Amino acid sequence: MLFSLLCGAATVVTATASTLVTRVSQYVPVDAASSILAPFVSFSIEFSSFPDFAGNKSQPNKFSNQLLENLGHIQGVQPYIRVGGNTQDFALYDANLETQINGTVIPSLSEDYPSIISIGPSYFEAYDTFPGVKFSHGFNLGKNTTEGLNTLLATVPLACKALSHGNFAHWELGNEPDLFNRQVRPKNWKESDYVEEWLSKSRIIHRQLMRACPHLAHEYNYLAPSFAGTANGLDPVKTWQAGIDSDADIKLNSMHNYMGGADSPGVTLARTLMNHTAVVAKVQSHVAVMKSLEAKGLAKGVPYILGEMNSLYHQGKPGLSNSFGAALWGVDFNLYCASQNIRRTHMHQGTNYRYASWQPIETNKTSIGTKAPYYGNAFVAAMLSVGTNRSHADVQVVNLPMEQETESAYAAYVDGKLSRIGVVNMQQYNYTVDTGSTAVVRPSTSYQFHVPGISSNPIPVRRLMANGTDSITGITWDGWSYNYELDGGNPVRLSNVTIGETVQADTDGIIRVELPLSSAALLSFGN
């Protein structure tokens, strides 16, 4: 049986066949989304956590670097990293600080990151530890004080010199300023006020950059406006109308997204994360912004991305955000984004964060290690790969409608031709073994895809698997484990997981593939 060796004792019984036969074109449909920006799979790292994730020149974090290299190998391009988040707007510069960062946690504000932060000159050594990775550096906009301005003046030269080695991607000024009028600005602070301040300080950055790193002038660009969402405070459309791109220096229209709050009532895996209907609703709020901007002739030619996103804000919820179910959510959410003209996503990370793809260091709260969401990152990277040894490839994604809100499927086209189909089953299956000797039965569902004119060649199938929805360990992608405990994050092929599976189309061009509940599969067509 194909699934007899799936990370544990669970076995698969006869599949329930889906009544839907999904038609898939061999060539990219005319209404397909725009090509993704490679790398699509990218990350955002909390400003205060960046030294933990990256280390410094004398002690680089080799584990983090290995995990990034894995994804770079899979998708053909190393992930980009945006360094920012709430704490970028807390950080003040101290030229005499001998450590990279000094932070004080104020539990009444947050137990997950420091709310009083000083960074020293060595903070910027972290940008030298990930070869081949490009970074976006986040400047402090929140501190509208003399010390905030002095920090801006002092850190521009340090940041630009650290990002002068082919590792610069973008600048960012302020994190989620649409929420500033709740705490750090007057309540009547509006879009035009924000734009006026953003333009003033971005021009200060430009002047400092021209003095310190004039060779970077031709790469001067921003992620902006970096709002928390589409309806949280300031209006993103009004912000563009107010002239945020007056200097034509915004390269990516960056917004943020979370599915809900870790402590919000009614948040569950089934209702909030492993639910394609919920994913569609969240992504469509961004689509509405894109359509409004287009209708008003704004942000022309500026790709829309999610510069920070993950499952549940407030750094995730144990048992949800760190589970295999969250990895499956990550696959569905990212691929649906790609199918709706969201051109790149940066999944947010932080030390001890419950939704993190990996924990970079050992702490008294969390053990160092690769977490469940990372395996979802690997699946998305494989689905959207531009290929190896290629300078460029157009990868477009089409959403393939399914019958149930607990399932989704996507087609990826490379240079106009069908390259991959990804299928996700999000029906919950919580792994337990009874007290007897009989293994728990794990049902599966059969999916059918009609690809007219498809050849009869065997079609490789790679699987994202775990013992169940609630698993936080024992997860594999195509039989690979990236666990820290095995080889420091290097890929290790497990002997107890079935690999090398193939399927074939029948004479009518129908391809059938079975998925155990709570799993995902990727079919590849050889291009």
Short mmCIF file of C-alpha atoms in Angstrom, two decimals:
data_model
loop_
_atom_site.label_atom_id
_atom_site.label_comp_id
_atom_site.label_asym_id
_atom_site.label_seq_id
_atom_site.Cartn_x
_atom_site.Cartn_y
_atom_site.Cartn_z
CA MET A 1 0.00 0.00 0.00
CA LEU A 2 1.37 3.42 -0.90
CA PHE A 3 1.04 4.94 2.53
CA SER A 4 2.11 2.05 4.73
CA LEU A 5 5.15 3.89 6.05
CA LEU A 6 3.98 7.33 7.12
CA CYS A 7 5.87 8.49 10.19
CA GLY A 8 4.23 6.14 12.62
CA ALA A 9 1.79 3.30 13.17
CA ALA A 10 -1.24 4.79 11.45
CA THR A 11 -2.47 3.00 8.32
CA VAL A 12 -4.71 4.09 5.48
CA VAL A 13 -7.99 2.43 4.55
CA THR A 14 -9.99 2.59 1.34
CA ALA A 15 -10.25 6.14 0.06
CA THR A 16 -13.43 8.13 -0.22
CA ALA A 17 -13.55 9.32 -3.82
CA SER A 18 -14.26 12.98 -4.46
CA THR A 19 -17.13 13.44 -6.92
CA LEU A 20 -15.37 16.42 -8.46
CA VAL A 21 -13.13 15.96 -11.49
CA THR A 22 -11.07 19.14 -11.73
CA ARG A 23 -10.13 20.22 -15.24
CA VAL A 24 -6.57 21.52 -15.53
CA SER A 25 -5.19 23.15 -18.66
CA GLN A 26 -1.72 22.18 -19.88
CA TYR A 27 -1.09 25.85 -20.66
CA VAL A 28 -1.52 28.86 -18.42
CA PRO A 29 -5.09 30.24 -18.53
CA VAL A 30 -5.56 33.81 -19.71
CA ASP A 31 -6.99 34.83 -16.32
CA ALA A 32 -4.07 33.42 -14.30
CA ALA A 33 -2.38 35.55 -11.68
CA SER A 34 0.75 37.52 -12.49
CA SER A 35 4.08 35.77 -12.08
CA ILE A 36 5.33 35.49 -8.55
CA LEU A 37 8.35 37.44 -7.38
CA ALA A 38 11.18 35.00 -6.84
CA PRO A 39 11.87 34.18 -4.09
CA PHE A 40 8.23 33.85 -3.09
CA VAL A 41 8.94 32.01 0.16
CA SER A 42 10.57 34.67 2.32
CA PHE A 43 10.66 35.66 5.97
CA SER A 44 10.21 38.57 8.30
CA ILE A 45 12.27 38.44 11.50
CA GLU A 46 11.39 40.49 14.56
CA PHE A 47 13.95 43.29 14.91
CA SER A 48 14.81 42.35 18.50
CA SER A 49 15.17 38.65 17.56
CA PHE A 50 17.42 39.17 14.55
CA PRO A 51 20.69 38.69 16.49
CA ASP A 52 19.33 35.37 17.83
CA PHE A 53 18.42 34.16 14.34
CA ALA A 54 21.55 35.40 12.58
CA GLY A 55 24.30 35.70 15.20
CA ASN A 56 27.34 37.84 14.41
CA LYS A 57 30.67 37.62 12.59
CA SER A 58 32.37 35.58 15.29
CA GLN A 59 29.39 33.34 16.03
CA PRO A 60 27.06 33.09 13.03
CA ASN A 61 23.92 31.02 13.51
CA LYS A 62 24.76 28.03 11.30
CA PHE A 63 21.42 26.34 12.02
CA SER A 64 19.38 29.27 10.68
CA ASN A 65 21.65 29.56 7.68
CA GLN A 66 21.24 25.88 6.86
CA LEU A 67 17.44 26.11 6.94
CA LEU A 68 17.54 29.11 4.61
CA GLU A 69 19.91 27.29 2.25
CA ASN A 70 17.53 24.31 2.17
CA LEU A 71 14.71 26.53 0.96
CA GLY A 72 16.99 28.30 -1.49
CA HIS A 73 17.92 24.96 -2.99
CA ILE A 74 14.27 23.91 -3.27
CA GLN A 75 12.86 27.11 -4.79
CA GLY A 76 15.95 28.13 -6.75
CA VAL A 77 16.48 31.45 -4.91
CA GLN A 78 17.45 32.11 -1.30
CA PRO A 79 14.61 33.61 0.78
CA TYR A 80 14.63 37.36 1.31
CA ILE A 81 14.49 38.51 4.92
CA ARG A 82 12.72 41.59 6.16
CA VAL A 83 14.14 42.69 9.54
CA GLY A 84 11.40 44.59 11.34
CA GLY A 85 8.22 44.24 13.34
CA ASN A 86 6.96 46.03 16.43
CA THR A 87 10.42 46.29 17.96
CA GLN A 88 11.92 48.23 15.05
CA ASP A 89 9.89 51.16 16.37
CA PHE A 90 11.27 50.69 19.91
CA ALA A 91 14.96 50.44 19.04
CA LEU A 92 17.27 53.35 19.86
CA TYR A 93 20.96 53.49 19.00
CA ASP A 94 23.70 53.45 21.63
CA ALA A 95 27.16 53.92 20.13
CA ASN A 96 28.78 52.66 23.34
CA LEU A 97 26.81 49.42 23.64
CA GLU A 98 29.25 46.50 23.43
CA THR A 99 26.60 43.88 22.67
CA GLN A 100 24.39 43.68 19.60
CA ILE A 101 21.25 44.48 21.55
CA ASN A 102 20.09 45.21 25.08
CA GLY A 103 16.38 44.77 25.74
CA THR A 104 14.06 45.04 28.71
CA VAL A 105 10.82 43.09 28.71
CA ILE A 106 7.83 44.87 30.23
CA PRO A 107 5.28 42.08 30.83
CA SER A 108 2.33 44.46 30.87
CA LEU A 109 3.18 45.39 27.27
CA SER A 110 4.47 42.04 25.98
CA GLU A 111 6.15 38.98 27.42
CA ASP A 112 7.38 37.95 23.99
CA TYR A 113 9.77 40.77 23.14
CA PRO A 114 11.49 43.72 24.85
CA SER A 115 9.72 47.06 24.84
CA ILE A 116 12.81 49.06 25.80
CA ILE A 117 15.62 48.41 23.32
CA SER A 118 19.12 49.69 22.65
CA ILE A 119 21.19 48.47 19.71
CA GLY A 120 24.92 48.88 19.35
CA PRO A 121 27.25 49.03 16.34
CA SER A 122 27.65 45.23 16.35
CA TYR A 123 23.91 44.75 15.77
CA PHE A 124 24.60 45.20 12.06
CA GLU A 125 27.07 42.29 11.98
CA ALA A 126 23.99 40.05 11.77
CA TYR A 127 23.64 41.07 8.13
CA ASP A 128 26.92 39.31 7.31
CA THR A 129 25.94 35.81 8.44
CA PHE A 130 23.59 34.50 5.71
CA PRO A 131 25.48 34.22 2.38
CA GLY A 132 23.26 34.74 -0.63
CA VAL A 133 20.35 36.24 1.34
CA LYS A 134 19.04 39.75 0.64
CA PHE A 135 17.61 41.88 3.43
CA SER A 136 15.18 44.70 4.07
CA HIS A 137 16.16 46.81 7.06
CA GLY A 138 13.48 48.49 9.16
CA PHE A 139 14.08 52.00 10.51
CA ASN A 140 12.34 53.39 13.60
CA LEU A 141 9.42 55.69 12.76
CA GLY A 142 7.52 55.23 16.01
CA LYS A 143 9.84 57.33 18.19
CA ASN A 144 8.93 60.83 17.09
CA THR A 145 11.51 62.41 19.42
CA THR A 146 14.99 63.88 19.30
CA GLU A 147 16.51 60.52 20.28
CA GLY A 148 14.44 58.87 17.57
CA LEU A 149 15.79 61.29 14.97
CA ASN A 150 19.34 60.84 16.25
CA THR A 151 18.93 57.08 15.93
CA LEU A 152 17.83 57.50 12.33
CA LEU A 153 20.82 59.70 11.53
CA ALA A 154 23.27 57.32 13.22
CA THR A 155 22.01 54.01 11.90
CA VAL A 156 21.62 54.81 8.21
CA PRO A 157 25.41 54.70 7.63
CA LEU A 158 25.74 51.49 9.65
CA ALA A 159 22.85 49.79 7.87
CA CYS A 160 23.88 50.79 4.37
CA LYS A 161 27.48 49.66 4.89
CA ALA A 162 26.26 46.32 6.24
CA LEU A 163 24.05 45.97 3.16
CA SER A 164 26.69 46.94 0.61
CA HIS A 165 27.76 43.42 -0.33
CA GLY A 166 25.04 42.46 -2.77
CA ASN A 167 22.72 41.70 0.16
CA PHE A 168 20.44 44.74 0.00
CA ALA A 169 16.79 44.37 -0.96
CA HIS A 170 14.79 47.30 0.47
CA TRP A 171 14.46 49.84 3.24
CA GLU A 172 11.42 50.09 5.46
CA LEU A 173 10.39 53.06 7.61
CA GLY A 174 8.01 52.18 10.41
CA ASN A 175 6.07 49.05 11.27
CA GLU A 176 2.27 49.12 11.09
CA PRO A 177 1.99 52.92 11.31
CA ASP A 178 -1.75 52.61 10.62
CA LEU A 179 -2.00 51.74 14.34
CA PHE A 180 0.17 54.63 15.59
CA ASN A 181 -2.86 56.78 16.48
CA ARG A 182 -3.77 54.24 19.14
CA GLN A 183 -0.61 54.81 21.19
CA VAL A 184 2.28 56.88 19.79
CA ARG A 185 0.48 59.60 17.80
CA PRO A 186 -2.59 61.77 18.46
CA LYS A 187 -5.94 60.08 17.94
CA ASN A 188 -6.71 62.47 15.08
CA TRP A 189 -3.48 61.52 13.25
CA LYS A 190 -4.63 60.76 9.71
CA GLU A 191 -3.31 59.52 6.40
CA SER A 192 -2.01 62.92 5.24
CA ASP A 193 -0.15 63.38 8.56
CA TYR A 194 1.48 59.98 8.19
CA VAL A 195 2.51 60.64 4.60
CA GLU A 196 3.99 64.03 5.50
CA GLU A 197 6.10 62.45 8.25
CA TRP A 198 7.08 59.44 6.14
CA LEU A 199 8.25 61.64 3.27
CA SER A 200 10.19 63.93 5.60
CA LYS A 201 12.07 61.08 7.29
CA SER A 202 12.59 59.00 4.14
CA ARG A 203 14.26 62.07 2.63
CA ILE A 204 16.52 62.29 5.69
CA ILE A 205 17.45 58.65 5.09
CA HIS A 206 18.22 59.43 1.46
CA ARG A 207 20.50 62.35 2.38
CA GLN A 208 22.35 60.20 4.92
CA LEU A 209 22.61 57.39 2.40
CA MET A 210 24.11 59.67 -0.24
CA ARG A 211 26.81 60.71 2.24
CA ALA A 212 27.63 57.25 3.58
CA CYS A 213 26.89 54.85 0.70
CA PRO A 214 26.42 56.76 -2.56
CA HIS A 215 27.03 53.52 -4.47
CA LEU A 216 23.63 52.31 -3.18
CA ALA A 217 21.78 55.32 -4.57
CA HIS A 218 20.63 53.40 -7.66
CA GLU A 219 19.06 50.78 -5.37
CA TYR A 220 17.23 53.26 -3.15
CA ASN A 221 13.74 51.85 -2.56
CA TYR A 222 11.21 50.94 0.12
CA LEU A 223 8.66 48.47 1.33
CA ALA A 224 5.65 50.60 2.26
CA PRO A 225 3.25 51.39 3.83
CA SER A 226 3.63 48.21 5.95
CA PHE A 227 0.16 48.53 7.43
CA ALA A 228 -1.21 45.98 9.90
CA GLY A 229 -4.14 45.15 7.66
CA THR A 230 -6.72 46.46 5.26
CA ALA A 231 -9.16 47.90 7.81
CA ASN A 232 -7.34 48.42 11.11
CA GLY A 233 -6.71 52.15 11.22
CA LEU A 234 -5.36 54.33 8.44
CA ASP A 235 -6.73 53.50 5.02
CA PRO A 236 -4.07 52.17 2.60
CA VAL A 237 -5.88 53.59 -0.45
CA LYS A 238 -6.16 57.06 1.09
CA THR A 239 -2.48 56.80 2.00
CA TRP A 240 -1.52 56.31 -1.65
CA GLN A 241 -3.89 59.13 -2.60
CA ALA A 242 -2.11 61.37 -0.09
CA GLY A 243 1.11 60.90 -2.03
CA ILE A 244 3.23 58.40 -0.14
CA ASP A 245 5.01 57.56 -3.39
CA SER A 246 5.65 61.17 -4.35
CA ASP A 247 9.37 60.42 -4.67
CA ALA A 248 8.71 57.25 -6.71
CA ASP A 249 10.82 55.19 -4.29
CA ILE A 250 8.30 52.54 -3.20
CA LYS A 251 9.21 49.31 -4.95
CA LEU A 252 6.81 46.97 -3.16
CA ASN A 253 3.34 47.75 -1.81
CA SER A 254 3.69 45.92 1.49
CA MET A 255 0.82 44.99 3.79
CA HIS A 256 0.54 42.61 6.76
CA ASN A 257 -1.88 39.78 7.49
CA TYR A 258 -2.84 37.44 10.33
CA MET A 259 -5.80 35.06 10.37
CA GLY A 260 -6.86 36.19 13.84
CA GLY A 261 -5.60 36.72 17.38
CA ALA A 262 -4.06 34.03 19.53
CA ASP A 263 -6.46 34.92 22.34
CA SER A 264 -9.48 35.83 20.24
CA PRO A 265 -12.70 33.96 21.06
CA GLY A 266 -13.56 31.11 18.75
CA VAL A 267 -10.10 30.66 17.24
CA THR A 268 -9.57 26.99 16.37
CA LEU A 269 -7.56 24.98 13.87
CA ALA A 270 -10.69 23.82 12.05
CA ARG A 271 -12.46 27.17 11.89
CA THR A 272 -9.58 29.62 11.61
CA LEU A 273 -6.62 27.92 9.97
CA MET A 274 -7.48 24.60 8.34
CA ASN A 275 -10.31 26.20 6.45
CA HIS A 276 -10.07 27.34 2.85
CA THR A 277 -13.14 29.57 3.20
CA ALA A 278 -11.40 31.54 5.97
CA VAL A 279 -8.25 31.79 3.86
CA VAL A 280 -10.20 33.10 0.87
CA ALA A 281 -11.94 35.73 3.01
CA LYS A 282 -8.65 37.05 4.38
CA VAL A 283 -6.89 37.19 1.04
CA GLN A 284 -9.86 38.77 -0.70
CA SER A 285 -9.63 41.76 1.65
CA HIS A 286 -6.23 42.42 0.07
CA VAL A 287 -7.59 41.80 -3.42
CA ALA A 288 -10.19 44.50 -2.72
CA VAL A 289 -7.41 46.97 -1.88
CA MET A 290 -5.54 46.09 -5.06
CA LYS A 291 -8.68 46.59 -7.15
CA SER A 292 -9.43 49.94 -5.49
CA LEU A 293 -5.89 51.18 -6.11
CA GLU A 294 -6.09 50.06 -9.72
CA ALA A 295 -9.46 51.75 -10.23
CA LYS A 296 -7.97 55.02 -8.94
CA GLY A 297 -4.81 54.72 -11.00
CA LEU A 298 -2.61 54.34 -7.91
CA ALA A 299 0.44 52.14 -7.20
CA LYS A 300 0.84 51.41 -10.90
CA GLY A 301 3.51 48.81 -11.49
CA VAL A 302 4.18 48.35 -7.78
CA PRO A 303 3.75 44.67 -6.84
CA TYR A 304 1.57 43.88 -3.83
CA ILE A 305 3.20 41.69 -1.18
CA LEU A 306 2.63 40.62 2.40
CA GLY A 307 5.73 41.95 4.14
CA GLU A 308 4.70 40.34 7.42
CA MET A 309 2.22 37.52 7.92
CA ASN A 310 1.59 34.36 9.87
CA SER A 311 -1.19 32.40 11.48
CA LEU A 312 -2.29 34.21 14.69
CA TYR A 313 -1.08 37.59 15.92
CA HIS A 314 0.33 37.91 19.43
CA GLN A 315 2.98 35.45 18.29
CA GLY A 316 0.70 32.45 17.87
CA LYS A 317 -1.06 29.95 20.10
CA PRO A 318 0.41 26.68 21.43
CA GLY A 319 -1.30 23.63 19.97
CA LEU A 320 -2.47 25.62 16.95
CA SER A 321 0.29 27.76 15.46
CA ASN A 322 3.04 25.21 16.14
CA SER A 323 1.11 22.18 14.86
CA PHE A 324 1.15 20.31 11.57
CA GLY A 325 -2.28 21.80 10.97
CA ALA A 326 -0.63 25.23 10.85
CA ALA A 327 1.86 23.89 8.29
CA LEU A 328 -1.05 22.82 6.07
CA TRP A 329 -2.66 26.24 6.59
CA GLY A 330 0.63 27.82 5.49
CA VAL A 331 0.55 25.82 2.27
CA ASP A 332 -3.04 26.79 1.49
CA PHE A 333 -2.66 30.44 2.46
CA ASN A 334 0.58 31.04 0.56
CA LEU A 335 -0.56 29.30 -2.60
CA TYR A 336 -3.90 31.10 -2.58
CA CYS A 337 -2.01 34.38 -2.19
CA ALA A 338 0.10 33.48 -5.22
CA SER A 339 -3.07 32.74 -7.20
CA GLN A 340 -4.50 36.19 -6.36
CA ASN A 341 -1.64 38.48 -7.42
CA ILE A 342 0.02 38.71 -4.03
CA ARG A 343 3.50 38.35 -5.40
CA ARG A 344 5.55 37.42 -2.31
CA THR A 345 4.96 36.63 1.35
CA HIS A 346 7.25 37.07 4.35
CA MET A 347 6.29 34.72 7.19
CA HIS A 348 7.10 36.42 10.48
CA GLN A 349 9.52 34.84 12.96
CA GLY A 350 10.73 35.62 16.45
CA THR A 351 12.52 34.03 19.37
CA ASN A 352 10.07 31.86 21.35
CA TYR A 353 7.23 32.73 18.96
CA ARG A 354 4.65 29.96 18.83
CA TYR A 355 4.15 30.26 15.06
CA ALA A 356 7.86 30.28 14.18
CA SER A 357 9.23 28.00 11.49
CA TRP A 358 12.26 27.39 13.67
CA GLN A 359 13.64 28.34 17.08
CA PRO A 360 17.17 29.65 16.46
CA ILE A 361 18.64 29.31 19.96
CA GLU A 362 18.00 27.47 23.20
CA THR A 363 16.05 29.50 25.79
CA ASN A 364 14.36 28.75 29.09
CA LYS A 365 11.05 28.78 27.18
CA THR A 366 11.73 26.96 23.90
CA SER A 367 14.20 24.35 22.69
CA ILE A 368 16.25 25.01 19.59
CA GLY A 369 14.79 23.19 16.63
CA THR A 370 12.87 23.02 13.36
CA LYS A 371 9.15 23.55 13.88
CA ALA A 372 6.15 22.24 11.98
CA PRO A 373 5.52 25.38 9.84
CA TYR A 374 8.96 25.03 8.23
CA TYR A 375 7.82 21.91 6.42
CA GLY A 376 4.93 23.88 4.94
CA ASN A 377 7.50 26.46 3.77
CA ALA A 378 9.38 23.66 2.00
CA PHE A 379 6.23 22.46 0.20
CA VAL A 380 5.41 25.98 -1.04
CA ALA A 381 9.03 26.47 -2.14
CA ALA A 382 8.84 23.26 -4.20
CA MET A 383 5.48 24.20 -5.70
CA LEU A 384 6.71 27.65 -6.74
CA SER A 385 10.28 26.77 -7.66
CA VAL A 386 11.85 28.69 -10.53
CA GLY A 387 14.19 25.74 -10.97
CA THR A 388 17.91 25.37 -10.47
CA ASN A 389 20.57 26.78 -12.77
CA ARG A 390 18.10 29.24 -14.26
CA SER A 391 18.43 33.01 -14.18
CA HIS A 392 14.68 33.52 -14.49
CA ALA A 393 11.38 31.68 -14.90
CA ASP A 394 7.82 32.94 -14.90
CA VAL A 395 5.85 30.99 -12.31
CA GLN A 396 2.09 31.56 -12.21
CA VAL A 397 -0.46 29.92 -9.94
CA VAL A 398 -4.11 29.09 -10.55
CA ASN A 399 -6.57 28.17 -7.80
CA LEU A 400 -8.44 24.94 -8.61
CA PRO A 401 -11.85 25.03 -6.85
CA MET A 402 -12.62 22.06 -4.62
CA GLU A 403 -15.88 20.78 -3.12
CA GLN A 404 -15.14 21.17 0.60
CA GLU A 405 -13.75 24.05 2.64
CA THR A 406 -11.31 21.58 4.17
CA GLU A 407 -9.47 21.04 0.88
CA SER A 408 -7.74 23.07 -1.78
CA ALA A 409 -5.73 22.53 -4.95
CA TYR A 410 -3.53 24.66 -7.18
CA ALA A 411 -1.79 24.45 -10.54
CA ALA A 412 1.63 26.02 -11.06
CA TYR A 413 2.71 26.99 -14.56
CA VAL A 414 6.36 27.60 -15.40
CA ASP A 415 6.91 29.73 -18.49
CA GLY A 416 3.31 29.13 -19.52
CA LYS A 417 3.23 25.35 -19.23
CA LEU A 418 1.74 23.17 -16.49
CA SER A 419 4.53 22.13 -14.15
CA ARG A 420 2.93 21.09 -10.87
CA ILE A 421 -0.36 20.42 -9.10
CA GLY A 422 -0.55 20.83 -5.34
CA VAL A 423 -3.39 19.31 -3.30
CA VAL A 424 -4.09 19.99 0.38
CA ASN A 425 -6.42 18.00 2.61
CA MET A 426 -7.16 19.98 5.77
CA GLN A 427 -9.72 17.72 7.38
CA GLN A 428 -8.61 17.24 10.96
CA TYR A 429 -7.08 13.95 11.97
CA ASN A 430 -5.67 14.05 15.49
CA TYR A 431 -3.22 11.23 15.95
CA THR A 432 -3.83 8.89 18.88
CA VAL A 433 -3.09 5.21 19.40
CA ASP A 434 -5.47 3.08 21.46
CA THR A 435 -4.36 0.92 24.33
CA GLY A 436 -4.60 -2.27 22.28
CA SER A 437 -2.34 -3.58 19.57
CA THR A 438 -4.39 -2.31 16.60
CA ALA A 439 -3.18 0.82 14.85
CA VAL A 440 -5.49 3.79 14.47
CA VAL A 441 -7.21 3.79 11.09
CA ARG A 442 -6.54 6.89 9.01
CA PRO A 443 -8.99 7.53 6.18
CA SER A 444 -8.01 9.18 2.92
CA THR A 445 -9.69 10.96 0.02
CA SER A 446 -9.12 10.42 -3.68
CA TYR A 447 -8.73 13.50 -5.90
CA GLN A 448 -9.18 13.50 -9.65
CA PHE A 449 -7.68 15.93 -12.17
CA HIS A 450 -8.41 15.96 -15.89
CA VAL A 451 -5.45 17.17 -17.94
CA PRO A 452 -6.38 16.91 -21.63
CA GLY A 453 -3.56 15.60 -23.78
CA ILE A 454 -1.37 14.60 -20.84
CA SER A 455 1.22 11.95 -21.63
CA SER A 456 1.17 8.50 -20.11
CA ASN A 457 4.53 8.99 -18.42
CA PRO A 458 4.70 8.31 -14.67
CA ILE A 459 4.00 11.46 -12.61
CA PRO A 460 6.12 11.80 -9.45
CA VAL A 461 4.20 12.44 -6.23
CA ARG A 462 5.86 14.07 -3.21
CA ARG A 463 4.08 14.30 0.12
CA LEU A 464 3.92 16.54 3.16
CA MET A 465 3.16 14.17 6.01
CA ALA A 466 2.87 13.83 9.78
CA ASN A 467 1.07 11.47 12.12
CA GLY A 468 -1.82 13.91 12.36
CA THR A 469 -3.10 17.46 12.56
CA ASP A 470 -1.89 17.91 16.12
CA SER A 471 1.65 16.67 15.47
CA ILE A 472 4.47 19.02 16.35
CA THR A 473 7.26 16.53 15.56
CA GLY A 474 7.78 13.64 13.17
CA ILE A 475 6.98 15.76 10.11
CA THR A 476 8.51 15.12 6.69
CA TRP A 477 8.54 16.68 3.25
CA ASP A 478 9.14 14.10 0.50
CA GLY A 479 10.68 11.84 3.13
CA TRP A 480 13.14 14.52 4.25
CA SER A 481 13.55 15.65 7.82
CA TYR A 482 15.20 18.98 8.61
CA ASN A 483 15.33 18.44 12.35
CA TYR A 484 18.10 20.11 14.29
CA GLU A 485 18.63 16.94 16.32
CA LEU A 486 19.46 14.81 13.27
CA ASP A 487 22.03 16.95 11.45
CA GLY A 488 21.69 20.58 12.45
CA GLY A 489 18.97 21.32 9.90
CA ASN A 490 20.62 19.56 6.97
CA PRO A 491 18.16 17.41 4.99
CA VAL A 492 18.11 13.81 6.20
CA ARG A 493 16.17 11.13 4.30
CA LEU A 494 14.20 8.97 6.73
CA SER A 495 14.12 5.24 6.07
CA ASN A 496 10.60 4.71 7.46
CA VAL A 497 8.82 7.03 5.00
CA THR A 498 7.64 5.96 1.55
CA ILE A 499 9.19 7.93 -1.31
CA GLY A 500 9.45 7.52 -5.06
CA GLU A 501 5.70 7.23 -5.57
CA THR A 502 4.21 7.87 -9.01
CA VAL A 503 0.76 7.99 -10.58
CA GLN A 504 -0.33 7.84 -14.21
CA ALA A 505 -3.12 9.41 -16.18
CA ASP A 506 -5.66 7.02 -17.62
CA THR A 507 -6.60 7.00 -21.31
CA ASP A 508 -9.06 9.87 -20.72
CA GLY A 509 -6.38 12.08 -19.16
CA ILE A 510 -7.66 11.59 -15.60
CA ILE A 511 -5.04 11.63 -12.84
CA ARG A 512 -6.05 10.21 -9.46
CA VAL A 513 -4.15 10.72 -6.23
CA GLU A 514 -5.07 9.69 -2.71
CA LEU A 515 -4.40 11.90 0.30
CA PRO A 516 -4.65 10.75 3.90
CA LEU A 517 -6.63 13.24 5.98
CA SER A 518 -4.43 16.15 7.08
CA SER A 519 -1.75 15.90 4.43
CA ALA A 520 -0.66 17.47 1.16
CA ALA A 521 0.76 16.16 -2.10
CA LEU A 522 2.63 17.70 -5.02
CA LEU A 523 2.47 16.21 -8.53
CA SER A 524 5.25 17.19 -10.93
CA PHE A 525 5.06 17.16 -14.73
CA GLY A 526 8.72 17.37 -15.60
CA ASN A 527 9.21 21.02 -16.57
#
